[in-house]
Coordinates of C-alpha atoms in Angstrom, one line a residue:
M277 CA 86.4 108.8 104.7
L278 CA 89.1 109.6 107.4
H279 CA 90.8 106.7 109.8
C280 CA 92.4 107.9 112.8
F281 CA 94.7 104.9 114.9
E282 CA 98.1 104.4 116.5
M283 CA 100.3 101.9 116.5
Q284 CA 103.7 101.5 118.7
G285 CA 103.0 105.0 120.1
D286 CA 102.8 106.8 116.9
K287 CA 99.0 108.6 116.2
L288 CA 98.3 108.5 112.2
V289 CA 95.4 109.6 110.1
Y290 CA 94.8 108.2 106.9
D291 CA 92.3 110.0 103.7
A292 CA 90.6 106.8 102.2
E293 CA 90.2 108.9 99.2
T294 CA 93.5 110.8 98.7
Q295 CA 95.3 108.4 100.2
A296 CA 97.1 111.5 102.1
L297 CA 98.9 109.6 105.1
V298 CA 99.2 112.2 108.3
C299 CA 101.6 111.6 111.3
C300 CA 100.6 113.3 114.1
D301 CA 101.9 115.4 117.3
E302 CA 99.2 115.9 120.2
Y303 CA 97.9 118.8 118.6
A304 CA 97.3 117.5 115.1
W305 CA 95.7 114.2 116.2
V306 CA 93.1 116.7 118.2
L307 CA 92.2 118.3 115.2
L308 CA 91.9 115.8 112.6
K309 CA 89.9 113.4 114.9
A310 CA 87.7 116.2 115.0
V311 CA 87.6 116.6 111.3
A312 CA 86.9 112.7 110.6
E313 CA 84.1 112.8 112.9
L314 CA 82.5 115.4 110.4
V315 CA 84.0 114.1 107.2
N316 CA 83.0 110.6 108.2
C317 CA 79.2 112.1 109.0
N318 CA 79.3 113.8 105.7
N319 CA 79.7 116.9 107.2
P320 CA 82.0 120.1 105.9
P321 CA 85.7 119.3 107.1
T322 CA 85.9 122.7 109.0
L323 CA 86.1 123.7 112.2
A324 CA 85.0 127.2 113.8
E325 CA 87.5 129.3 115.9
D326 CA 84.8 128.6 119.4
E327 CA 84.9 124.8 118.5
R328 CA 89.2 124.9 118.2
H329 CA 89.3 126.6 121.2
L330 CA 86.9 124.0 123.2
L331 CA 89.3 121.6 121.9
A332 CA 91.9 123.2 123.1
V333 CA 90.4 123.2 126.5
M334 CA 89.1 119.5 126.3
N335 CA 92.4 117.9 126.2
N336 CA 94.8 120.8 128.0
L337 CA 96.7 122.0 124.9
N338 CA 98.4 125.4 124.3
K339 CA 95.3 127.5 122.2
D340 CA 98.0 129.2 120.4
E341 CA 100.0 125.9 119.2
L342 CA 96.5 124.3 118.4
E343 CA 95.6 127.4 116.2
K344 CA 99.1 127.6 114.7
C345 CA 98.7 123.6 113.9
W346 CA 95.0 124.6 112.3
Q347 CA 96.8 126.7 109.7
E348 CA 99.1 124.2 108.8
L349 CA 96.6 122.1 108.2
L350 CA 94.1 124.1 106.8
P351 CA 95.1 124.3 102.8
F352 CA 95.6 120.3 102.8
I353 CA 91.9 120.5 104.1
E354 CA 90.8 123.4 101.5
S355 CA 92.8 121.4 98.3
G356 CA 90.9 118.1 99.6
H357 CA 94.0 116.5 100.3
I358 CA 92.3 116.0 103.7
G359 CA 88.9 115.0 104.2
A360 CA 87.5 114.6 100.4
K361 CA 84.4 113.4 99.7
T362 CA 84.1 109.5 98.7
A363 CA 84.1 109.6 94.4
E364 CA 80.8 109.2 92.9
I365 CA 82.0 106.0 90.2
K366 CA 79.7 104.0 88.6
P367 CA 80.7 100.8 87.2
E368 CA 79.7 101.8 83.7
Q369 CA 82.5 104.5 84.3
L370 CA 84.7 101.7 84.4
Y371 CA 83.5 100.0 81.5
P372 CA 82.2 102.0 78.4
A373 CA 82.1 98.3 77.0
A374 CA 81.9 94.9 78.5
P375 CA 84.8 94.2 80.5
K376 CA 87.4 91.6 79.0
I377 CA 88.8 88.4 80.3
K378 CA 93.0 89.0 80.8
S379 CA 94.2 86.5 83.6
M380 CA 93.3 82.6 83.6
C381 CA 93.9 80.1 86.4
L382 CA 95.0 77.2 84.1
H383 CA 94.7 73.8 86.0
V384 CA 97.3 72.0 84.6
S385 CA 96.9 69.1 87.1
H386 CA 94.0 67.5 89.6
D387 CA 96.3 65.9 91.6
C388 CA 98.5 66.5 94.2
N389 CA 101.4 65.1 96.0
L390 CA 100.9 66.4 99.5
R391 CA 98.0 65.8 101.3
C392 CA 97.5 69.6 103.0
Q393 CA 94.8 69.3 105.9
Y394 CA 93.3 72.7 105.1
C395 CA 93.5 72.3 101.1
F396 CA 90.9 74.3 99.6
A397 CA 91.1 72.1 96.5
S398 CA 90.5 68.8 98.6
C399 CA 94.5 68.0 97.7
G400 CA 94.2 68.0 94.4
D401 CA 90.6 66.7 92.8
Y402 CA 88.8 69.6 93.9
A403 CA 86.6 67.1 95.9
T404 CA 85.5 65.1 92.8
G405 CA 87.4 61.7 93.7
H406 CA 88.8 62.1 90.6
R407 CA 92.2 63.1 89.7
D408 CA 92.9 64.2 86.4
M409 CA 95.7 65.9 84.0
L410 CA 95.3 68.7 81.8
S411 CA 96.0 67.5 78.0
F412 CA 98.1 69.9 75.8
E413 CA 95.4 69.7 73.4
T414 CA 92.8 71.1 75.7
G415 CA 95.7 73.5 77.3
K416 CA 95.9 75.6 73.8
K417 CA 92.3 75.7 74.0
A418 CA 92.7 77.0 77.0
V419 CA 95.2 79.6 75.5
D420 CA 93.3 80.8 72.5
F421 CA 90.4 81.0 74.3
L422 CA 92.2 83.7 76.6
I423 CA 93.5 85.2 73.7
K424 CA 90.4 85.7 72.1
A425 CA 88.5 86.6 75.4
S426 CA 91.0 89.8 75.6
G427 CA 89.9 91.6 72.8
P428 CA 92.1 94.4 72.4
R429 CA 94.0 93.9 76.0
R430 CA 97.5 93.3 75.5
N431 CA 98.8 91.9 78.9
L432 CA 97.7 88.8 79.8
D433 CA 98.2 86.7 82.7
I434 CA 98.3 83.1 83.2
D435 CA 99.1 81.0 86.2
F436 CA 99.7 77.1 86.1
F437 CA 97.8 75.8 89.3
G438 CA 96.6 72.1 90.4
G439 CA 97.2 70.5 92.2
E440 CA 100.5 70.4 91.7
P441 CA 101.4 71.6 88.3
L442 CA 104.7 69.8 87.9
M443 CA 103.3 66.7 88.1
N444 CA 102.0 67.6 84.5
W445 CA 105.3 69.0 83.7
K446 CA 105.7 67.9 79.8
V447 CA 102.3 69.6 79.2
L448 CA 103.3 72.7 81.6
K449 CA 106.5 73.4 79.5
A450 CA 104.9 73.1 76.1
L451 CA 102.0 75.3 77.3
T452 CA 104.5 77.7 78.3
L453 CA 106.7 77.9 74.8
Y454 CA 103.0 77.9 72.9
C455 CA 102.4 81.1 74.6
E456 CA 105.3 82.8 73.9
E457 CA 104.8 81.7 70.3
E458 CA 101.2 82.4 70.2
G459 CA 101.0 85.4 72.1
P460 CA 103.1 87.9 69.5
K461 CA 101.2 86.7 66.7
H462 CA 98.0 88.5 68.2
N463 CA 99.9 91.4 70.1
K464 CA 100.1 89.8 73.5
K465 CA 102.3 89.7 76.2
I466 CA 101.3 86.9 78.1
R467 CA 103.2 86.8 81.6
M468 CA 103.0 83.2 83.2
T469 CA 103.3 82.2 86.6
V470 CA 103.3 78.6 88.2
T471 CA 102.5 77.5 92.0
T472 CA 103.9 74.9 93.1
N473 CA 105.0 73.1 96.5
A474 CA 108.2 72.5 95.1
L475 CA 108.4 69.1 95.9
L476 CA 109.3 68.1 92.2
L477 CA 112.0 71.0 91.8
N478 CA 114.9 69.8 90.0
D479 CA 117.9 71.7 88.0
E480 CA 116.2 70.9 85.0
R481 CA 112.8 72.3 85.7
T482 CA 114.0 75.1 88.1
K483 CA 116.1 76.5 84.8
F484 CA 113.2 76.8 82.6
I485 CA 111.2 78.0 85.4
N486 CA 113.9 80.6 86.0
E487 CA 114.0 81.2 82.0
H488 CA 110.4 81.6 81.2
M489 CA 107.9 82.4 84.1
K490 CA 107.1 86.1 85.1
N491 CA 106.7 84.8 88.9
C492 CA 106.9 81.6 90.7
V493 CA 104.8 80.6 93.9
L494 CA 106.4 78.3 96.4
S495 CA 104.1 77.1 98.3
I496 CA 105.3 76.4 102.2
D497 CA 104.2 77.1 105.9
G498 CA 107.1 78.4 107.9
R499 CA 108.9 76.3 110.7
P500 CA 109.1 72.3 110.2
E501 CA 106.4 71.6 113.1
I502 CA 104.1 73.6 110.8
Q503 CA 104.8 72.3 107.8
D504 CA 104.6 69.0 108.7
R505 CA 101.4 69.3 111.2
L506 CA 99.2 70.4 108.1
R507 CA 101.3 69.6 105.2
P508 CA 102.1 65.8 105.1
A509 CA 103.1 64.2 102.0
V510 CA 101.0 61.2 100.4
G511 CA 102.4 59.0 103.0
G512 CA 101.5 61.1 106.1
H513 CA 105.1 61.7 106.7
G514 CA 106.2 65.2 107.1
S515 CA 107.5 67.3 103.9
Y516 CA 109.7 70.1 105.3
A517 CA 112.8 68.5 105.2
H518 CA 112.3 67.2 101.3
V519 CA 111.0 70.7 100.2
M520 CA 112.9 73.1 102.1
P521 CA 116.5 72.2 100.0
K522 CA 114.5 72.6 97.0
I523 CA 113.0 76.2 97.5
K524 CA 116.5 77.5 98.7
K525 CA 118.2 76.6 95.8
F526 CA 115.2 77.9 93.5
V527 CA 115.8 81.1 95.3
Q528 CA 119.5 81.3 95.2
D529 CA 119.4 80.3 91.6
R530 CA 116.4 82.7 91.1
G531 CA 118.2 85.9 91.7
N532 CA 116.6 88.9 91.1
K533 CA 113.2 87.9 89.5
E534 CA 110.3 87.7 91.0
Y535 CA 108.8 85.2 93.3
Y536 CA 107.4 84.6 96.2
V537 CA 107.1 82.0 99.2
R538 CA 103.7 81.6 100.4
G539 CA 102.3 80.2 103.3
T540 CA 99.2 79.8 105.0
F541 CA 98.1 80.2 108.6
T542 CA 95.5 78.5 110.9
H543 CA 93.8 78.5 114.1
Y544 CA 97.1 76.1 114.8
N545 CA 99.7 78.7 113.9
T546 CA 97.9 82.0 114.7
D547 CA 101.9 82.8 116.0
F548 CA 102.5 83.4 112.4
S549 CA 105.3 85.9 112.6
E550 CA 107.4 83.3 113.6
D551 CA 107.1 81.0 110.2
V552 CA 107.6 84.7 108.4
K553 CA 110.8 85.2 110.8
H554 CA 111.7 81.5 110.1
L555 CA 111.7 81.6 106.3
A556 CA 113.6 85.6 106.2
N557 CA 116.2 84.0 108.5
L558 CA 116.7 81.7 105.4
D559 CA 117.0 84.5 103.4
L560 CA 113.9 83.7 101.5
R561 CA 113.0 87.5 101.2
Q562 CA 109.9 87.5 99.0
I563 CA 106.8 86.3 101.2
S564 CA 103.4 85.9 101.8
M565 CA 101.6 84.5 104.6
E566 CA 98.0 84.0 103.7
P567 CA 95.0 83.3 106.3
V568 CA 93.5 79.8 105.9
V569 CA 90.4 79.6 103.4
A570 CA 88.4 77.3 105.2
K571 CA 84.5 76.0 105.9
P572 CA 82.9 76.9 109.1
T573 CA 83.2 73.3 110.3
D574 CA 86.6 73.0 109.4
D575 CA 88.5 72.5 113.0
F576 CA 91.9 74.3 111.8
R577 CA 89.7 77.3 110.8
L578 CA 89.6 80.8 112.1
R579 CA 87.7 81.5 115.1
N580 CA 86.5 85.0 116.3
S581 CA 88.5 84.2 119.2
D582 CA 91.6 84.5 117.3
I583 CA 91.4 87.7 116.2
P584 CA 93.0 89.3 119.1
K585 CA 95.8 87.0 118.8
I586 CA 96.0 87.5 114.9
L587 CA 96.1 91.4 115.0
D588 CA 99.0 91.7 117.7
E589 CA 101.0 88.8 115.5
Y590 CA 100.6 91.5 112.3
E591 CA 101.6 94.5 114.8
K592 CA 104.6 92.4 115.9
L593 CA 105.4 91.2 112.4
A594 CA 105.2 94.8 111.3
V595 CA 107.8 96.0 113.8
H596 CA 110.2 93.1 112.8
Y597 CA 110.0 94.3 109.3
Q598 CA 110.8 97.4 109.9
N599 CA 113.8 96.8 112.1
T600 CA 115.0 94.3 109.9
K601 CA 115.2 96.6 106.5
N602 CA 118.7 97.5 107.0
G603 CA 119.7 94.2 108.9
E604 CA 121.3 90.8 108.0
H605 CA 117.8 89.5 106.7
P606 CA 115.8 91.7 105.1
Y607 CA 112.7 90.8 103.2
R608 CA 109.5 91.8 101.7
F609 CA 106.1 91.2 103.0
F610 CA 103.3 91.2 100.4
H611 CA 100.5 92.5 103.0
F612 CA 103.0 95.3 103.6
N613 CA 104.0 96.7 100.3
V614 CA 101.0 99.7 100.3
Q615 CA 101.5 102.7 97.3
L616 CA 100.6 105.7 98.2
E617 CA 101.5 107.2 94.9
G618 CA 100.2 105.5 91.7
G619 CA 99.1 101.7 93.3
A620 CA 96.5 100.1 91.8
C621 CA 94.6 101.6 89.0
A622 CA 90.6 102.3 89.5
F623 CA 89.2 99.0 88.1
K624 CA 91.6 97.2 91.0
R625 CA 89.8 99.7 93.3
Y626 CA 86.6 99.5 92.6
K627 CA 86.2 95.9 91.4
G628 CA 89.1 94.0 93.2
C629 CA 90.4 91.0 91.3
G630 CA 87.8 90.8 88.4
V631 CA 86.4 87.7 89.4
G632 CA 84.2 86.4 86.8
T633 CA 84.8 89.1 84.3
E634 CA 88.0 89.8 84.1
Y635 CA 89.6 86.4 85.9
I636 CA 88.4 82.9 85.2
A637 CA 89.6 79.2 85.6
V638 CA 89.8 76.3 83.7
T639 CA 89.8 72.7 84.8
P640 CA 92.0 70.0 83.1
N641 CA 88.8 68.8 81.1
G642 CA 88.1 72.9 80.0
T643 CA 85.6 73.6 82.7
I644 CA 85.0 77.3 82.9
Y645 CA 84.8 78.9 86.6
P646 CA 84.6 82.6 87.8
C647 CA 88.2 81.5 89.8
H648 CA 90.4 78.8 91.3
Q649 CA 88.3 78.8 94.5
F650 CA 85.1 78.3 92.9
V651 CA 86.0 74.9 91.2
G652 CA 83.8 72.2 91.9
E653 CA 80.8 74.4 92.7
E654 CA 78.5 73.6 89.4
E655 CA 76.1 76.3 89.9
Y656 CA 79.2 78.4 88.6
I657 CA 80.2 76.6 85.7
M658 CA 80.2 79.3 83.0
G659 CA 81.4 77.0 79.6
N660 CA 83.7 74.6 78.2
V661 CA 86.9 75.7 76.5
N662 CA 86.2 72.6 74.2
D663 CA 82.7 74.2 72.6
T664 CA 82.5 77.6 74.4
E665 CA 83.1 80.9 72.6
P666 CA 84.2 83.7 74.5
D667 CA 80.8 85.8 74.1
E668 CA 79.1 82.3 75.1
L669 CA 79.7 82.3 78.5
D670 CA 76.9 81.9 81.1
K671 CA 75.7 85.3 81.3
K672 CA 74.1 84.2 84.6
V673 CA 76.8 83.3 85.9
Q674 CA 78.7 86.2 85.2
E675 CA 75.9 88.8 86.0
K676 CA 76.5 87.5 89.5
F677 CA 79.8 89.4 89.9
K678 CA 79.3 92.3 87.4
D679 CA 77.9 94.0 90.2
L680 CA 80.3 93.1 92.6
F681 CA 81.7 96.6 93.0
T682 CA 83.1 98.5 95.8
L683 CA 80.9 101.7 95.8
N684 CA 77.6 99.1 95.7
S685 CA 78.1 97.6 99.2
K686 CA 76.7 99.2 102.1
E687 CA 79.5 97.4 104.5
C688 CA 82.2 98.7 101.9
L689 CA 81.0 102.2 101.9
G690 CA 81.4 102.6 105.8
C691 CA 85.3 100.6 105.6
W692 CA 88.4 103.2 105.0
S693 CA 90.1 100.2 103.7
R694 CA 87.4 99.5 100.4
Y695 CA 90.1 100.8 97.7
H696 CA 92.9 98.6 99.3
C697 CA 90.8 95.0 99.2
G698 CA 88.4 95.8 96.2
G699 CA 85.6 94.9 98.4
G700 CA 87.0 91.7 99.5
C701 CA 87.2 88.3 97.9
P702 CA 83.7 87.1 97.0
A703 CA 84.7 83.3 97.2
N704 CA 85.7 83.8 100.7
N705 CA 82.0 85.4 101.4
W706 CA 80.3 82.8 98.9
H707 CA 82.0 80.0 101.3
Q708 CA 81.6 81.3 104.6
N709 CA 77.7 83.1 104.3
S710 CA 76.7 81.2 101.1
D711 CA 76.3 84.9 99.7
L712 CA 78.9 86.4 97.2
H713 CA 77.5 90.1 98.9
K714 CA 78.3 89.2 102.4
N715 CA 81.7 90.2 103.6
Y716 CA 83.5 87.7 105.3
K717 CA 83.9 89.9 108.6
I718 CA 87.2 87.9 110.2
G719 CA 88.4 88.6 106.7
C720 CA 87.6 92.5 106.9
I721 CA 89.4 92.8 110.6
M722 CA 92.6 91.3 109.1
E723 CA 92.6 93.4 105.8
Q724 CA 91.8 96.6 108.1
K725 CA 94.8 95.4 110.3
R726 CA 97.6 94.8 107.3
L727 CA 96.5 98.3 105.6
E728 CA 97.3 100.1 109.1
C729 CA 100.4 98.2 109.5
S730 CA 101.1 99.3 106.1
L731 CA 100.9 102.6 106.5
W732 CA 102.6 103.1 109.8
I733 CA 105.7 101.5 108.0
K734 CA 105.3 103.8 105.2
A735 CA 105.3 106.4 108.0
K736 CA 108.4 105.4 109.8
E737 CA 110.3 105.2 106.6
R738 CA 109.1 108.9 105.7
G739 CA 107.8 111.0 108.6
G740 CA 106.0 114.3 108.9
L741 CA 103.0 115.0 106.2
Q742 CA 102.7 113.4 103.1
A743 CA 99.4 113.5 100.5
T744 CA 98.9 111.7 97.0
I745 CA 95.6 112.3 95.0
Q746 CA 94.0 109.3 93.4
P747 CA 93.5 110.0 89.7
D748 CA 90.6 110.9 88.1
I749 CA 88.4 108.1 86.5
A750 CA 88.8 109.9 83.1
D751 CA 92.9 109.7 83.9
V752 CA 92.5 106.0 84.7
A753 CA 90.5 105.2 81.8
V754 CA 93.3 105.5 79.5
C755 CA 96.2 104.7 81.7
G756 CA 98.6 102.2 80.2
S757 CA 98.5 100.2 83.1
G758 CA 95.0 99.6 84.0
C759 CA 91.9 99.2 81.7
G760 CA 92.7 98.7 78.0
G761 CA 96.2 96.9 78.3
G762 CA 95.7 94.6 81.2
C763 CA 96.9 95.3 84.6
D764 CA 100.6 95.8 85.3
T765 CA 100.5 96.3 89.2
E766 CA 101.8 94.5 91.8
S767 CA 98.9 92.2 92.7
A768 CA 98.4 91.2 89.3
A769 CA 101.1 88.5 89.2
G770 CA 101.0 88.1 92.9
P771 CA 100.6 85.0 95.4
H772 CA 96.5 83.7 95.3
C773 CA 94.3 84.8 97.6

């Protein structure tokens, strides 16, 4: 599928199958738009001489110059770099054997010292009314379960999550050391992340996290008035003044190691580019700003009427991002880091996060869910690490997620960005539409705009004609970063959706 779009006066064409990105002048733009209409209707991407002549006349272009441009484009079209057919891939090609769990969201705490209004975890207790902490014994069983469930995979990921995980610091610290001790015994490399609101950070904890965690996600929404409105402390007072100094010191001590400062934007701050700029100006240089996960009845939810403003904000942010790359406060925005060479392996392209089949969440009492955003949904309970073996996970629940495959979705088949979102977030689909397979439309629109911004940034960096080819499925099936050994792509250790 070819996608033609304009941004900031630039004309670009992107091939979803090969990741070819073409930066166009007027001649290439006219020709490739015509090719796109053919390709996207499953017709051969060829234009006869009389058709090219007609295009020149209709667009008031010089016929000879248009013909010259066509001859320059033709090798890319004939080689399949531009206008490639949709790859015919089946789920069983990705999984000759059953998929193996490789990632775990381990809930260290079901309690929190903030009272964020939009929290999908209901401020830590996941709408149970019961606050709880993970014991070391249950945590060990969860780690052991992951090691056993992963089979031959070597690279595993654990995100210590909550609630606020630093409220259970002794257990978090002990489990981190247990992972480092136990992993090598089973030829496993366990990469650990902690997601925290930073309120309980101190010198000792910062030092430990920086020595042992592959990544750290620090939650703050941006400007003081935005943070304080929806992320108050338990007593109702603002949290910005308490949190920001700790985050700044942590990032300074973190040095060149991975971290993300992660914000959430809602209906109340659709001007979120200002929040990103605020964070960047404080030299918090690894930034993620995510749309809120909300119920259709929540007042802070994103509405269809917010979409024009949100799309404009992403474009404003892309321009700022590009203009500040060599400035005083450069930063890295998670959603603008697209890779055209290499990039995510075939598993992520077609299966996304692997919810329920490669990724699970475990609560303080050991209950296993398909992911952290399904915690509390009883119909999605898969087992319990205290008494369930990996091969005993609830097959009925897993079956619901096994067929979440990009090319099985009619909506995704008609979408040019499908290989970058892996079909979108099933939890969002469920919470918005009560259907795992029915796409959350606002999420799709935002994903497409973010990708357009990413491609425009890539074009500004390079200019001219760029083309890359997605690996064949046979190559991906034996790659060191994807299938057999766990995933080493950016998104594996990135911030939560």
